[in-house]
Coordinates of C-alpha atoms in Angstrom, one line a residue:
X1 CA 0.3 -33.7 -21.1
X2 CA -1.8 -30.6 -21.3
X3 CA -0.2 -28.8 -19.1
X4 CA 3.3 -30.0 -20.1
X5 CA 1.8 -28.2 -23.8
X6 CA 0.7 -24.9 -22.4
X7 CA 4.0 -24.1 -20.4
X8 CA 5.8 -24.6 -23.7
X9 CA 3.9 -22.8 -25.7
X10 CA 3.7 -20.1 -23.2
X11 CA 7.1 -20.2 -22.7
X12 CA 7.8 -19.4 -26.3
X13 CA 5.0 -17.3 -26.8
X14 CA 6.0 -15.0 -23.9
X15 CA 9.6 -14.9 -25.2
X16 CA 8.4 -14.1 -28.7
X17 CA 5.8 -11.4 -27.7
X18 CA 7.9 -9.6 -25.7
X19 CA 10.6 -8.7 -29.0
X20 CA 9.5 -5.9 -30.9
X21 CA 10.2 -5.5 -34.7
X22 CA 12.3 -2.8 -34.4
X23 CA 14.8 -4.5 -31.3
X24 CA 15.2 -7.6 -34.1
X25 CA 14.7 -6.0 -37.5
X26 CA 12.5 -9.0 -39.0
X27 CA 10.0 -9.0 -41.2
X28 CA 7.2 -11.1 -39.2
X29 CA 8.7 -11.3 -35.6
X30 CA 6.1 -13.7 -35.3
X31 CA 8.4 -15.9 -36.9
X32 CA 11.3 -15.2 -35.0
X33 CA 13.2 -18.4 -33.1
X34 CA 14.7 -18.7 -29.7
X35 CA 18.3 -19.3 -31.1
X36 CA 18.3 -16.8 -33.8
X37 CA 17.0 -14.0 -31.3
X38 CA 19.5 -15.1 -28.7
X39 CA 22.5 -15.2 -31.5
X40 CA 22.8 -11.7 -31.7
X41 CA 24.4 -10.0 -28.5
X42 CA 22.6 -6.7 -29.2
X43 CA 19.7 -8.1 -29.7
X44 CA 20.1 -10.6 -26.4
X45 CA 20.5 -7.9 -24.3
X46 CA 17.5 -5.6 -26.5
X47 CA 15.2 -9.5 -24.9
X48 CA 16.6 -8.7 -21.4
X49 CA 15.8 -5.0 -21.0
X50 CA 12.3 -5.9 -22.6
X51 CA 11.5 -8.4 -20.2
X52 CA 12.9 -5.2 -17.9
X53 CA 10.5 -3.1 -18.8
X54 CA 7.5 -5.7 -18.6
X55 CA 8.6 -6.4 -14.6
X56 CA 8.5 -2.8 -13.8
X57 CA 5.2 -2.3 -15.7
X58 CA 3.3 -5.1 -14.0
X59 CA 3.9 -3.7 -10.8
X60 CA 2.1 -0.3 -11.7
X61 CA 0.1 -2.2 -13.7
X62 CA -3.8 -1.9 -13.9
X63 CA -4.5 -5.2 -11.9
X64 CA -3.5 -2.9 -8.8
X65 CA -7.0 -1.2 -8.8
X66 CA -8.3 -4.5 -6.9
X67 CA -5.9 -4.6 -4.0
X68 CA -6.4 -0.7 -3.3
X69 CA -10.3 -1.6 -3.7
X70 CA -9.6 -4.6 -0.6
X71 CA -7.6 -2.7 1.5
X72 CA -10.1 0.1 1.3
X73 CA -8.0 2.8 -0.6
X74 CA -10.9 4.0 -2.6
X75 CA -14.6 3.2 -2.9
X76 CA -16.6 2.4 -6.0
X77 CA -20.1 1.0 -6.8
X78 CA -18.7 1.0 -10.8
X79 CA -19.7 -2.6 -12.2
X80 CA -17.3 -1.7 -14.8
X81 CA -14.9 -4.2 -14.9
X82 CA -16.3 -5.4 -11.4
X83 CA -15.0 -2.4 -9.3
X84 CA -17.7 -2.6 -7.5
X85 CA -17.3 -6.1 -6.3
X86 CA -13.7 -5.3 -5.0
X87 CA -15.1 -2.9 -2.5
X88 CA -18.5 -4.0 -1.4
X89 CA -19.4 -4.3 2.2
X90 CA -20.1 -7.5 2.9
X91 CA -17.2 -8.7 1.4
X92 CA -17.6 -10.9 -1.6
X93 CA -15.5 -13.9 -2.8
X94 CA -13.0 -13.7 -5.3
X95 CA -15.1 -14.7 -8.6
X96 CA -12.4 -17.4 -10.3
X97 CA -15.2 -18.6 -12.8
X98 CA -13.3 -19.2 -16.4
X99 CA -16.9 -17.5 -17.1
X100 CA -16.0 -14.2 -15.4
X101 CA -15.2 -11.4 -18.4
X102 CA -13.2 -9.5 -16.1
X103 CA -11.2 -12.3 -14.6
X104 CA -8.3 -11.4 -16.7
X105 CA -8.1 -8.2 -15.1
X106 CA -8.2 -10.1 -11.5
X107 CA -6.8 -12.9 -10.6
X108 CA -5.8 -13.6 -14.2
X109 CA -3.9 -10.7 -14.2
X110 CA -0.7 -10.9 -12.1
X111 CA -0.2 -14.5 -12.7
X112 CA -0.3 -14.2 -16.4
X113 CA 2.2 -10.9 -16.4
X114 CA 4.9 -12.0 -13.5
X115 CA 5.0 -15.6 -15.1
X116 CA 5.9 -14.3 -18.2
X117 CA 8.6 -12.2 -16.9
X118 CA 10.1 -15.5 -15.1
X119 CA 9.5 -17.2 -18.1
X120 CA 11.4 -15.1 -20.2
X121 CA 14.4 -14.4 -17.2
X122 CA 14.7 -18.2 -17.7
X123 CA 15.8 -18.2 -21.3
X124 CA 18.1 -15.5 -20.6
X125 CA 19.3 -17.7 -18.0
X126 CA 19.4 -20.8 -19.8
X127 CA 21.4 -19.6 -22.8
X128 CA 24.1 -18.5 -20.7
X129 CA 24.8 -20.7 -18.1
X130 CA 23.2 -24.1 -20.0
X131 CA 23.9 -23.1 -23.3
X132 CA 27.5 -22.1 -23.0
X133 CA 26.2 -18.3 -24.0
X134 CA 27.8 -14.6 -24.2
X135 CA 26.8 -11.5 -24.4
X136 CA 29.9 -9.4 -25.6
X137 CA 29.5 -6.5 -28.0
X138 CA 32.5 -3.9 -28.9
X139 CA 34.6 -6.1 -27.3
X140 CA 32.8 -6.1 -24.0
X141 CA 31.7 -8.8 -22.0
X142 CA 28.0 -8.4 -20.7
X143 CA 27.3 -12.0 -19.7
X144 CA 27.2 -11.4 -15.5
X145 CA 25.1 -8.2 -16.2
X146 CA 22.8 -9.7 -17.9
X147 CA 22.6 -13.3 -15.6
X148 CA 22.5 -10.8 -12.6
X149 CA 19.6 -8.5 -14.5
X150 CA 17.6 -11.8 -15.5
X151 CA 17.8 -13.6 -11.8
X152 CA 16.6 -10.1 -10.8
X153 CA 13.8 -10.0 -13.0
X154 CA 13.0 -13.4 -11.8
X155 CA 12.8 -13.1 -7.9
X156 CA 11.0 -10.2 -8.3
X157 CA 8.4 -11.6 -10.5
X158 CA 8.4 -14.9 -8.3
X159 CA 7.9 -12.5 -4.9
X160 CA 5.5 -11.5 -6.4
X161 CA 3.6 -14.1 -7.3
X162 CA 3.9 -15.5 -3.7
X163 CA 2.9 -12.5 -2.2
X164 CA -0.5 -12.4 -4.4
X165 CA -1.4 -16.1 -4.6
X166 CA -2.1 -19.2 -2.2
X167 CA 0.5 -21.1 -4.9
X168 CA 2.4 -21.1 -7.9
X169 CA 4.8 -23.1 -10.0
X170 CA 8.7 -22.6 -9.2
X171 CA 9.9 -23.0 -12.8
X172 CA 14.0 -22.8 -13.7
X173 CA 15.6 -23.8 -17.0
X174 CA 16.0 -27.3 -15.7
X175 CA 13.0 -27.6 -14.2
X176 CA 11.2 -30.6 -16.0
X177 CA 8.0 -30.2 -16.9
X178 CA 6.5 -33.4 -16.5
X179 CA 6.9 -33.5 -13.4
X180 CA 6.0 -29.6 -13.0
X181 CA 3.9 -29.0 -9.2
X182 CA 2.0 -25.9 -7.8
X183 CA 4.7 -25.1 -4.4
X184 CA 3.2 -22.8 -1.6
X185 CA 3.5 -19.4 -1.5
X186 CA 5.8 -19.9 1.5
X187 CA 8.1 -22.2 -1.0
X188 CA 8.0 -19.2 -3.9
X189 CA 9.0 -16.9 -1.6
X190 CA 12.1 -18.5 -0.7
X191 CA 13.3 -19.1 -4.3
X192 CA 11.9 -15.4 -4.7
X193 CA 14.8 -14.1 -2.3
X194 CA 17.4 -16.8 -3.5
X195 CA 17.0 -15.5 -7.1
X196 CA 17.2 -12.0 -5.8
X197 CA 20.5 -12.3 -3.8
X198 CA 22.3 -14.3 -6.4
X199 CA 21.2 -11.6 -8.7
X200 CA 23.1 -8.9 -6.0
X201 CA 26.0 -11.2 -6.3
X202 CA 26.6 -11.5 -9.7
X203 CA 26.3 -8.1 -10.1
X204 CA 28.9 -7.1 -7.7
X205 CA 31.5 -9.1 -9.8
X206 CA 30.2 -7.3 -12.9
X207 CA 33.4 -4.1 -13.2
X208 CA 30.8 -1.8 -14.9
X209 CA 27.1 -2.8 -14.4
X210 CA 23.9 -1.9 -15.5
X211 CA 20.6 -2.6 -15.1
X212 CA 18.2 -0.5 -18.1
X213 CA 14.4 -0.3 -17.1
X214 CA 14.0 0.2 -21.0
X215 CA 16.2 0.5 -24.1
X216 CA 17.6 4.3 -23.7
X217 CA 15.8 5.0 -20.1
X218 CA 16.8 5.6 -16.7
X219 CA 19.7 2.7 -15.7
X220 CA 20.6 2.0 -12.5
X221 CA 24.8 1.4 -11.8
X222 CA 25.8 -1.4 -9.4
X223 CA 25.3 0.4 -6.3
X224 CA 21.7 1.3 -6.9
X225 CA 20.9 -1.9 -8.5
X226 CA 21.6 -3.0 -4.7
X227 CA 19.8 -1.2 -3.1
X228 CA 17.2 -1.7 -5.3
X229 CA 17.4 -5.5 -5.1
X230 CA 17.2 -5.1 -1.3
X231 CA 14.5 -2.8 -0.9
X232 CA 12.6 -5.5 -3.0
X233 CA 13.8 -8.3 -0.8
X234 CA 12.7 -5.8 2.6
X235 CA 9.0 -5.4 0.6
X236 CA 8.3 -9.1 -0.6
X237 CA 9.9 -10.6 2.4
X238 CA 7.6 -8.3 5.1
X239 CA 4.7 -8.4 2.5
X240 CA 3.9 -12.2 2.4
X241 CA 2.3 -13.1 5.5
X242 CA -1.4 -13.8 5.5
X243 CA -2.0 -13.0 9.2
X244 CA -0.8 -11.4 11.9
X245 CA 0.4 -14.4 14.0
X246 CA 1.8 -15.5 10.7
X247 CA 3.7 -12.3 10.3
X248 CA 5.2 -12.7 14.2
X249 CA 7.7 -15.7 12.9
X250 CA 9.2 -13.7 10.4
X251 CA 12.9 -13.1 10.5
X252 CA 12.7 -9.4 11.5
X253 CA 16.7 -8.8 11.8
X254 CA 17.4 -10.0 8.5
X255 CA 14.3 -8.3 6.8
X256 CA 15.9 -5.3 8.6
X257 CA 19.1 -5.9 7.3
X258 CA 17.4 -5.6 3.7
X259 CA 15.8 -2.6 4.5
X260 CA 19.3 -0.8 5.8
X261 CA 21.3 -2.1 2.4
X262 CA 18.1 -0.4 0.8
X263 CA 17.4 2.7 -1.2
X264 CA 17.9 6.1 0.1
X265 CA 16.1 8.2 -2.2
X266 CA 13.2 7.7 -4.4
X267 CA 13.0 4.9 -7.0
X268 CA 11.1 6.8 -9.1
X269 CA 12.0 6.0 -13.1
X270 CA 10.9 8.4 -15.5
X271 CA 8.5 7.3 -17.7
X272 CA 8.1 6.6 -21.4
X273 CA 4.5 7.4 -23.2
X274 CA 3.4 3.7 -24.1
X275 CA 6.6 1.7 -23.0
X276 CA 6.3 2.5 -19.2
X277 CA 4.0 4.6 -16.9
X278 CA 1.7 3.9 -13.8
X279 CA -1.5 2.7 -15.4
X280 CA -2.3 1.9 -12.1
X281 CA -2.4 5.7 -11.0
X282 CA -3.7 6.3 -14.8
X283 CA -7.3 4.7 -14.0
X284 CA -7.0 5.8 -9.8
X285 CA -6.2 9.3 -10.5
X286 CA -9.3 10.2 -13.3
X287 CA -11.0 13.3 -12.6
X288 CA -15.0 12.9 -14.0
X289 CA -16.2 16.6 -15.4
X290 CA -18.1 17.6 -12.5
X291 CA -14.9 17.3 -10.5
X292 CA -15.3 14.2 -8.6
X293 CA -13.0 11.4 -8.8
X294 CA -13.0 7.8 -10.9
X295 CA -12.1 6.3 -8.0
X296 CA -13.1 8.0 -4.8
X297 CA -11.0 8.2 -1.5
X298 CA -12.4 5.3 0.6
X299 CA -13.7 6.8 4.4
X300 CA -10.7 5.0 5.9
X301 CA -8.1 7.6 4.8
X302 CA -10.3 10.4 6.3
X303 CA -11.3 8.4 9.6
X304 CA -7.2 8.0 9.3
X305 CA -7.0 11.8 9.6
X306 CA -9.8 12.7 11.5
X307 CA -10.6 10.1 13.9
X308 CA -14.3 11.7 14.4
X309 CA -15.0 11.1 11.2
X310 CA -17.6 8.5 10.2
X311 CA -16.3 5.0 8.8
X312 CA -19.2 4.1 6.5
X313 CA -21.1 6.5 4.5
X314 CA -24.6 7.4 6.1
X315 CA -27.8 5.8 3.9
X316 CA -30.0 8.9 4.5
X317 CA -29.6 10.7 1.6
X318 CA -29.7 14.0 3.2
X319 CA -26.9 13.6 5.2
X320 CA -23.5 15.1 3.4
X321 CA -20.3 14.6 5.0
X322 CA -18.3 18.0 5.5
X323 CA -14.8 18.2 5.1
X324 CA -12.1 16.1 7.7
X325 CA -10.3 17.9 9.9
X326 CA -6.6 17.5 10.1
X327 CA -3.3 19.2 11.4
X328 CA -1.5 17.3 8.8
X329 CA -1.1 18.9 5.9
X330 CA -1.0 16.2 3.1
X331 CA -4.6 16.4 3.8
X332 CA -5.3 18.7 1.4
X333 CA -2.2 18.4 -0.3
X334 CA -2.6 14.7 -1.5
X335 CA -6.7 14.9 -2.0
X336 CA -9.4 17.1 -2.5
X337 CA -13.3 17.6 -1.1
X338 CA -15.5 17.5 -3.5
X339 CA -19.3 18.1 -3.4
X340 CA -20.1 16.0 -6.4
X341 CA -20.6 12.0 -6.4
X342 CA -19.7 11.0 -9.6
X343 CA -20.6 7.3 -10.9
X344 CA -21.5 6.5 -7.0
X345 CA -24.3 5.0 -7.1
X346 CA -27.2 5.0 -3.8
X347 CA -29.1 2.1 -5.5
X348 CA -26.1 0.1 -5.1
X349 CA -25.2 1.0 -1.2
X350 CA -24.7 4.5 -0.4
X351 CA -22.5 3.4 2.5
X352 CA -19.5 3.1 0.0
X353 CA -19.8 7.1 -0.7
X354 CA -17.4 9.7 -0.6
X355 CA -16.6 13.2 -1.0
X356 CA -12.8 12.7 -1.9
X357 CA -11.1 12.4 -4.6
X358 CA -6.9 11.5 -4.7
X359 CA -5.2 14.4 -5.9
X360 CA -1.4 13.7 -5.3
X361 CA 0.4 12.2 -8.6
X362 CA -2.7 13.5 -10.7
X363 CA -1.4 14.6 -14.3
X364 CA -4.3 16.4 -16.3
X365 CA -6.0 12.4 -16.9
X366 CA -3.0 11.7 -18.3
X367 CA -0.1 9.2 -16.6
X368 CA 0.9 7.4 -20.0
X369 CA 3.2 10.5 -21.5
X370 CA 7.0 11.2 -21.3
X371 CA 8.8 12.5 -18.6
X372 CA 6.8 11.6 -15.4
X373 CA 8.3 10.3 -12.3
X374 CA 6.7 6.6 -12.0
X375 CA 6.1 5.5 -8.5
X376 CA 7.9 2.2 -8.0
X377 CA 10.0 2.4 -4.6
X378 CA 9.7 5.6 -2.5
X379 CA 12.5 5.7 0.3
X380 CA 9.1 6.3 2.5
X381 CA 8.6 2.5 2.5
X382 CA 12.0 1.9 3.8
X383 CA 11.5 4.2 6.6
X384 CA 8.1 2.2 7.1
X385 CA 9.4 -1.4 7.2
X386 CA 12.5 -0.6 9.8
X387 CA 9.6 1.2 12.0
X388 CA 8.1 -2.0 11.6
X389 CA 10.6 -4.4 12.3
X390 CA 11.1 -2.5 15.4
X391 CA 8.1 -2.9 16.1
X392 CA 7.7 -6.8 16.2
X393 CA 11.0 -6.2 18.0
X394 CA 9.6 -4.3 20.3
X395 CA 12.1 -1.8 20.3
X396 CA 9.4 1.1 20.2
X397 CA 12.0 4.0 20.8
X398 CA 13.9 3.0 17.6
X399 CA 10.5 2.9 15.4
X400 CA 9.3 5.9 16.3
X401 CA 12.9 7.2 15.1
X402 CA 12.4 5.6 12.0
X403 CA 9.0 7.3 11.8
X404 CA 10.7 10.4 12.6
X405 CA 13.2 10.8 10.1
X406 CA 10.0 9.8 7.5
X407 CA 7.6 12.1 5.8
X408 CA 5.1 11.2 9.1
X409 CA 7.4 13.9 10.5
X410 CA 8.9 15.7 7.6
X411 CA 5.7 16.7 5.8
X412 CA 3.0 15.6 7.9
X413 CA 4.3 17.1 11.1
X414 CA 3.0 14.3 13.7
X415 CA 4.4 12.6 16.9
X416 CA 4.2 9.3 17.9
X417 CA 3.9 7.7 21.2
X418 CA 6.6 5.1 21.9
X419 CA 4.0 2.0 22.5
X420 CA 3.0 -1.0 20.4
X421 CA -0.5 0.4 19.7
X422 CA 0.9 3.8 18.8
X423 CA 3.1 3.1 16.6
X424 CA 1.2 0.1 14.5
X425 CA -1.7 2.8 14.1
X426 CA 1.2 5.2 12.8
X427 CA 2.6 2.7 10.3
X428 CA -0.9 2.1 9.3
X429 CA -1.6 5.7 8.7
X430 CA 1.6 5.9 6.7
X431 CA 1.1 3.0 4.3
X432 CA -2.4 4.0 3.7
X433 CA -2.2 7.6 3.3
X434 CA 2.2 8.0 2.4
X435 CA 2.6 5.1 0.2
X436 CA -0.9 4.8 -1.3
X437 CA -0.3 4.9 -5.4
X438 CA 3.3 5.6 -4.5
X439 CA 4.9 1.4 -4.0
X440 CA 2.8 0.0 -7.3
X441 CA -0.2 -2.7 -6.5
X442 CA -0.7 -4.5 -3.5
X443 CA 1.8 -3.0 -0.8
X444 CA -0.9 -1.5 1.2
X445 CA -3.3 -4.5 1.0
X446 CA -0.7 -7.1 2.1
X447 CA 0.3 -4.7 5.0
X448 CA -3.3 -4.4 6.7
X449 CA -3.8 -8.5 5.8
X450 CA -0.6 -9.2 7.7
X451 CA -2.2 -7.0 11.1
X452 CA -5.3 -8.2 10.5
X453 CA -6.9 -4.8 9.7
X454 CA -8.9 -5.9 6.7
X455 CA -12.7 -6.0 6.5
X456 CA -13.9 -9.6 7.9
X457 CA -14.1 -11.7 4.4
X458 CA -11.9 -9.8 2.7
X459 CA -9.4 -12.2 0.3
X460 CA -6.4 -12.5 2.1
X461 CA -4.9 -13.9 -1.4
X462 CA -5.8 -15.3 -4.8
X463 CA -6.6 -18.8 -6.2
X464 CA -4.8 -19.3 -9.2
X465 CA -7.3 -18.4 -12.0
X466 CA -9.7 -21.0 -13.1
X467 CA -8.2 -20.8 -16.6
X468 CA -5.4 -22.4 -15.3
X469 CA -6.8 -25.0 -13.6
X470 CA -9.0 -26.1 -16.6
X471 CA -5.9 -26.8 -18.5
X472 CA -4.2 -28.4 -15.5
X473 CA -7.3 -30.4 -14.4
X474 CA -7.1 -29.2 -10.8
X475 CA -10.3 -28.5 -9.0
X476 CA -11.7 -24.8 -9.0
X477 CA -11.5 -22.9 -5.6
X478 CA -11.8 -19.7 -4.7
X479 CA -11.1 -17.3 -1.5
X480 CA -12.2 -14.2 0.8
X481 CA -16.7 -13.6 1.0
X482 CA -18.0 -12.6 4.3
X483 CA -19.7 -15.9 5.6
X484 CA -16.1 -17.1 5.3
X485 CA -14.2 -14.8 7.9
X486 CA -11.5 -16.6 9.5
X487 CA -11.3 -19.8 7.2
X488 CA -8.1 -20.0 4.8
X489 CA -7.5 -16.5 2.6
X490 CA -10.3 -14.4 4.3
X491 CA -9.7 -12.0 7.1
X492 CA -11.0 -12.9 10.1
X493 CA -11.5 -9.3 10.9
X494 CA -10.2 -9.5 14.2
X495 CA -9.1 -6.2 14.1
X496 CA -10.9 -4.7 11.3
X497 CA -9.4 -1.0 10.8
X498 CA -13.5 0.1 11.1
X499 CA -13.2 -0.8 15.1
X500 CA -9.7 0.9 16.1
X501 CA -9.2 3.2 18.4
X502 CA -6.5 5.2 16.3
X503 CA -4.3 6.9 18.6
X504 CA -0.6 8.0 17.5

């Protein structure tokens, strides 16, 4: 009965919070009721393109800073917020204690923001095809864009949620609640990419479609909202193994097939100061005064570069690192040496030092103000998963084309040899260095987890967060810590990036 409580209340809570004043000209919009805000076309569609703007934002959301901290993206020994504890070495367990201030920001995090966004996509969905509802205004009906916009909205939030977490609830408007279970992540997934492609369908019935990331922003017409909605089901589909031997029974043609019905440019919406920006690259990209960075480049992406370089920081306090050598070029295009160390701190463990700092989308401290490109899809990715479903197809010829026709070759100006090793090390290089802050949270963490890369105990996924399971009454657990490598949701390590022989 508890948890039958909470998933109402959140459910109406969600929907309420996420209509502003202005979209529903009321007096107290904390007063404001399902029917009456669903009444009014305008203001129907005004719910939609909110719960829009909430998916996008999630996914460049702040909660990324932990996955780029697990995959080794940058390096902190900040307690702030517990920084530090996403990028020590040993690996630590995720901390899913209801008693852990900064759980919110973890764990707590993603399952709060992408289960309001299905949440809401469900009463969107319900009023129309349950509730007999329309969304015509001037004489025009809206009632597929908006189904199609809101089963979007939906498997993208549910992807996902499987992509980040062991588990999760599969919740549609008929779903009863008393008899509401936790399905796997393999199960979430697969009502992810139903939701998605039913989305893809409805919209290509719809004569003049689109899809707003936010009331008056960019909006994407029926052919782009297609090859958006693939490029998602290429990412979520290829990003939610655990392991690598997991990752080998994927479906590699059909994932491919998603990536070729993908984007071909950028997905890069322009942003809107406090409505949508990258707060993820807002807190990565901060430049301290004496030039260092918030959040320093991690020594992978320099050992990426320069494969003489060292892989962990030395502890003698005289020893400074020099520069990397590189003959690509986004070397010091996309980061900076810096002599300064910032908030890193020796006491703490000096190995986690470094002299870089992330220079590439950095905007004067400043990501939340109009008019920026926001990093949501790059076409690079899509160049990235074909080379990788070639890969596992081992058809090593046609992924090193695909690497070819990417910025691997167009900007950074380097080969790759035509063999398995080769070219994973290439797509690993690419993800890390290509994509980092550029695909929104978790895209580089779920591709080293899925090739075994990561760190030996680093959390492979999430619990769901303790706060949940008090009101659910389901045992605590957690995942990832070093004395765990191997066992379920830590990374055996097998081939931890820190051992590689990276050749390309």
């Amino acid at each position: 009965m508890k948890r039958i409580k909470y998933l109402l209340f959140s459910i109406l809570a969600t929907m309420i919070l996420s209509c502003s004043q202005d979209e529903f000209d009321i007096e107290n919009p904390n007063a404001a009721d399902a029917k009456d805000v669903l009444a009014i076309p305008s203001d129907f569609q005004n719910f939609n393109i909110t719960n829009h703007t909430s998916l996008f934002s999630s996914i460049v959301g702040f909660n990324g800073v932990y996955f780029r901290g697990l995959a080794d993206q940058f390096t902190s020994t900040n307690a702030f917020r517990s920084f530090w504890d996403y990028c020590e070495q040993p690996r630590l367990a995720v901390n899913n204690q209801s008693t852990n201030g900064d759980l919110q920001f973890q764990a707590g995090g993603p399952w709060a923001e992408f289960n309001a966004v299905v949440n809401n996509a469900n009463i969107v969905i319900n009023n129309i095809e349950n509730e007999n509802g329309t969304v015509i205004i001037d004489e025009d009906n809206f009632t597929n864009q908006e189904l199609a916009s809101a089963y979007f909205d939906k498997g993208v939030a549910q992807g996902y949620l499987a992509m980040i977490y062991d588990k999760a609830y599969i919740v549609d408007p008929t779903t009863s609640l008393n008899d509401l279970q936790f399905s796997t992540y393999q199960e979430v997934l697969t009502a992810a990419v139903s939701n998605i492609e039913k989305a893809i369908q409805l919209a290509s019935s719809s004569s003049s479609f689109s899809y707003e990331i936010y009331r008056g922003g960019d909006a994407l017409d029926g052919s782009l909202f297609e090859k958006v909605a693939n490029s998602f089901l290429a990412r979520l589909s290829i990003g939610n193994p655990r392991t690598d031997s997991e990752a080998a029974s994927l479906d590699y043609n059909k994932i491919l097939q998603y990536a070729n019905n993908g984007i071909d440019s950028d997905f890069f919406p322009t942003s809107k100061e406090d409505v949508l920006y990258s707060n993820l690259q807002d807190w990565s990209l901060f430049q301290l005064a004496d030039g260092s960075g918030y959040m320093p480049t991690d020594l992978k992406i320099l050992k990426l570069f320069d494969t003489s370089y060292e892989t962990d920081y030395p502890l003698d306090s005289n020893i400074i690192l020099g520069p990397a050598n590189s003959t690509d070029p986004r070397l010091t295009s996309y980061y900076e040496y810096v002599d300064a160390f910032g908030f890193l701190n020796a006491t703490r463990n000096r190995a986690l030092f470094s002299n870089y700092r992330h220079t590439r989308y950095f905007n004067d401290n400043d990501e939340n103000q109009n008019g920026l490109p926001v990093q949501i899809f790059p076409k690079a990715e899509i160049d990235y998963i074909k080379a990788e479903c070639h890969l596992r197809l081992n058809d090593f010829a046609s992924a090193v084309a695909a690497l070819d026709a990417s910025p691997r070759m167009t900007t950074g100006n380097q080969s790759t040899t035509p063999t398995a090793e080769t070219v994973r090390n290439a797509i690993f290089y690419e993800y890390s260095i290509e994509l980092d802050l550029a695909s929104g949270m978790a895209v580089n963490w779920a591709f080293m987890r899925r090739h075994d890369l990561l760190q030996p105990g680093t959390p492979t996924m999430y619990p769901v967060p303790a706060t949940e399971l008090e009101i659910t009454a389901d045992t605590n657990y957690t995942f990832g810590g070093a004395s765990n490598a191997g066992s379920e949701g830590a990374a055996s390590g097998s081939k931890d990036w820190r051992t590689l022989t990276l050749t390309y």
